[in-house]
CSV table of C-alpha atoms in Angstrom, one decimal:
chain,number,residue,atom,x,y,z
A,104,MET,CA,-18.6,-23.4,-2.1
A,105,LYS,CA,-17.0,-20.6,-4.2
A,106,GLU,CA,-16.9,-21.1,-7.9
A,107,TYR,CA,-14.3,-19.6,-10.3
A,108,LYS,CA,-14.0,-19.8,-14.1
A,109,TYR,CA,-10.6,-19.7,-15.7
A,110,LYS,CA,-9.2,-19.9,-19.2
A,111,ILE,CA,-5.7,-21.3,-19.4
A,112,ASN,CA,-4.0,-21.6,-22.8
A,113,GLY,CA,-7.4,-21.6,-24.5
A,114,MET,CA,-8.9,-24.3,-22.2
A,115,LYS,CA,-11.8,-23.4,-19.9
A,116,PHE,CA,-11.8,-24.6,-16.3
A,117,THR,CA,-14.5,-24.3,-13.7
A,118,VAL,CA,-13.1,-24.5,-10.2
A,119,ALA,CA,-15.2,-24.8,-7.1
A,120,VAL,CA,-13.4,-24.4,-3.7
A,121,GLY,CA,-15.2,-26.0,-0.8
A,122,ASP,CA,-14.5,-26.3,2.9
A,123,ILE,CA,-10.9,-25.8,4.2
A,124,VAL,CA,-10.2,-27.8,7.3
A,125,ASP,CA,-6.8,-27.5,8.9
A,126,ASN,CA,-4.5,-27.5,5.8
A,127,GLU,CA,-6.7,-29.5,3.5
A,128,ALA,CA,-9.3,-28.1,1.0
A,129,THR,CA,-12.0,-29.7,-1.0
A,130,VAL,CA,-11.6,-28.6,-4.7
A,131,GLU,CA,-13.6,-29.5,-7.7
A,132,VAL,CA,-12.1,-28.9,-11.2
A,133,ASN,CA,-14.5,-29.4,-14.1
A,134,GLY,CA,-16.6,-31.7,-12.0
A,135,VAL,CA,-13.7,-33.8,-10.7
A,136,PRO,CA,-13.2,-33.6,-6.9
A,137,TYR,CA,-9.8,-33.3,-5.4
A,138,LYS,CA,-8.4,-33.1,-1.8
A,139,VAL,CA,-5.8,-30.3,-1.9
A,140,GLU,CA,-3.2,-30.0,0.8
A,141,LEU,CA,-2.3,-26.4,1.5
A,142,GLU,CA,1.3,-25.3,2.4
A,143,LYS,CA,1.7,-24.0,5.9
A,144,LYS,CA,3.5,-20.7,6.3
A,145,LYS,CA,6.8,-20.9,7.9
A,146,ALA,CA,7.1,-18.9,11.1
A,147,THR,CA,9.7,-16.1,10.6
A,148,ALA,CA,12.2,-15.7,13.4
A,149,ILE,CA,12.1,-12.4,15.1
A,150,LYS,CA,15.5,-10.9,15.5
A,151,PRO,CA,16.4,-9.4,18.9
A,152,VAL,CA,16.6,-5.6,18.8
A,153,LEU,CA,19.1,-3.8,21.1
A,154,SER,CA,17.6,-0.6,22.4
A,155,GLN,CA,19.6,2.4,23.6
A,156,SER,CA,19.0,1.3,27.2
A,157,GLY,CA,20.9,-1.9,26.6
A,158,TYR,CA,17.7,-4.0,27.0
A,159,THR,CA,17.3,-6.7,24.4
A,160,ASN,CA,13.7,-6.9,23.1
A,161,HIS,CA,12.8,-10.4,22.1
A,162,GLY,CA,9.2,-9.5,21.1
A,163,ALA,CA,7.7,-8.3,17.9
A,164,PRO,CA,8.7,-4.8,16.7
A,165,ALA,CA,6.4,-2.0,17.7
A,166,PRO,CA,3.9,-1.2,14.9
A,167,THR,CA,4.4,1.9,12.9
A,168,THR,CA,1.8,4.6,13.3
A,169,SER,CA,0.5,7.1,10.8
A,170,LYS,CA,2.1,10.5,11.0
A,171,PRO,CA,-0.3,13.2,12.2
A,172,ALA,CA,-1.1,15.8,9.7
A,173,PRO,CA,1.2,18.8,10.1
A,174,LYS,CA,-0.6,22.2,10.3
A,175,PRO,CA,1.3,24.4,7.9
A,176,VAL,CA,0.6,28.2,7.7
A,177,ILE,CA,-0.9,28.7,4.3
A,178,LYS,CA,-0.9,32.4,3.3
A,179,GLY,CA,-2.1,34.3,0.2
A,180,ASN,CA,-2.9,32.2,-2.8
A,181,ALA,CA,-1.0,29.1,-1.5
A,182,GLU,CA,-2.7,25.7,-1.6
A,183,ALA,CA,-1.9,22.4,-0.1
A,184,ILE,CA,-1.8,19.2,-2.1
A,185,LYS,CA,-3.5,16.6,0.1
A,186,SER,CA,-3.3,12.8,0.3
A,187,PRO,CA,-6.3,11.3,-1.5
A,188,LEU,CA,-6.0,8.0,0.5
A,189,PRO,CA,-4.2,6.7,3.6
A,190,GLY,CA,-1.0,5.1,2.7
A,191,THR,CA,2.8,5.3,2.5
A,192,ILE,CA,4.8,7.9,0.6
A,193,MET,CA,6.9,6.0,-2.0
A,194,SER,CA,8.5,9.0,-3.8
A,195,ILE,CA,8.5,12.8,-3.9
A,196,ASP,CA,9.2,13.8,-7.5
A,197,VAL,CA,9.6,17.5,-7.0
A,198,LYS,CA,11.7,19.8,-4.8
A,199,VAL,CA,11.2,23.1,-3.1
A,200,GLY,CA,11.4,25.8,-5.8
A,201,ASP,CA,10.2,23.7,-8.7
A,202,LYS,CA,7.6,25.2,-11.0
A,203,ILE,CA,4.7,22.9,-11.7
A,204,LYS,CA,1.5,22.9,-13.6
A,205,SER,CA,-1.9,21.6,-12.7
A,206,GLY,CA,-2.0,17.8,-13.2
A,207,ASP,CA,1.8,17.3,-13.0
A,208,LYS,CA,2.9,14.2,-11.1
A,209,VAL,CA,4.5,15.3,-7.8
A,210,GLY,CA,4.9,12.0,-6.0
A,211,VAL,CA,3.7,8.4,-5.5
A,212,LEU,CA,1.6,7.1,-2.6
A,213,GLU,CA,1.2,3.4,-2.0
A,214,ALA,CA,-2.3,2.5,-0.7
A,215,MET,CA,-3.7,-1.0,-0.5
A,216,LYS,CA,-0.7,-2.5,-2.3
A,217,MET,CA,-1.2,-0.2,-5.3
A,218,GLU,CA,0.9,2.8,-6.3
A,219,ASN,CA,-1.1,5.9,-6.9
A,220,ASP,CA,0.3,9.0,-8.6
A,221,ILE,CA,-0.1,12.2,-6.6
A,222,ARG,CA,-0.9,15.0,-9.0
A,223,SER,CA,-0.8,18.8,-8.5
A,224,THR,CA,-4.2,20.5,-8.2
A,225,LYS,CA,-2.7,23.9,-8.9
A,226,GLU,CA,-0.1,25.7,-11.1
A,227,GLY,CA,2.6,27.4,-9.2
A,228,THR,CA,5.9,26.9,-7.2
A,229,VAL,CA,6.5,24.3,-4.6
A,230,THR,CA,7.2,26.3,-1.4
A,231,SER,CA,7.2,23.5,1.1
A,232,ILE,CA,7.3,19.7,1.2
A,233,LEU,CA,5.7,18.4,4.4
A,234,VAL,CA,6.3,14.6,4.2
A,235,SER,CA,9.3,12.3,3.5
A,236,VAL,CA,9.6,9.1,1.6
A,237,GLY,CA,8.5,6.2,3.8
A,238,ASP,CA,6.0,8.3,5.9
A,239,ALA,CA,2.7,6.6,6.6
A,240,ILE,CA,0.0,9.3,6.3
A,241,LEU,CA,-3.7,9.5,6.6
A,242,GLU,CA,-6.3,10.6,4.0
A,243,GLY,CA,-6.4,14.5,3.8
A,244,THR,CA,-2.8,14.9,5.1
A,245,ASP,CA,-1.1,17.9,3.5
A,246,ILE,CA,1.8,16.6,1.4
A,247,MET,CA,3.2,19.9,0.0
A,248,ILE,CA,2.4,23.6,-0.4
A,249,ILE,CA,2.1,25.2,-3.9
A,250,GLU,CA,2.1,29.0,-4.2
């Protein structure tokens, strides 16, 4: 049995959640037992997708895969800004040619349902952006090149 402590509008509650069988849970609030009926998730209908071949796919859409890290040619004093976590690129806040300083926010990465600012590790000029908004990337993927 898991126990949680809550404070709602100044009132303290101790909630213990017991076994969940089918869609019914045993819950105890401040020592008073309750049988709680859980809502069942509604099944979402999958829309058919027409492919270029004319075949209608009635199954689930194919899962998206992470983009392999591109291998840019880094020359001179150029440095790549790398992804700190696996996730999805939510925004790119700079463009090629922008001058940036160390610590400047250059984009946003969504990882584990949290938005994380991507910050520059070097002062210089953005010479190349290697990802696009919506790309799923792995930890260590080069995001952009700063020279």
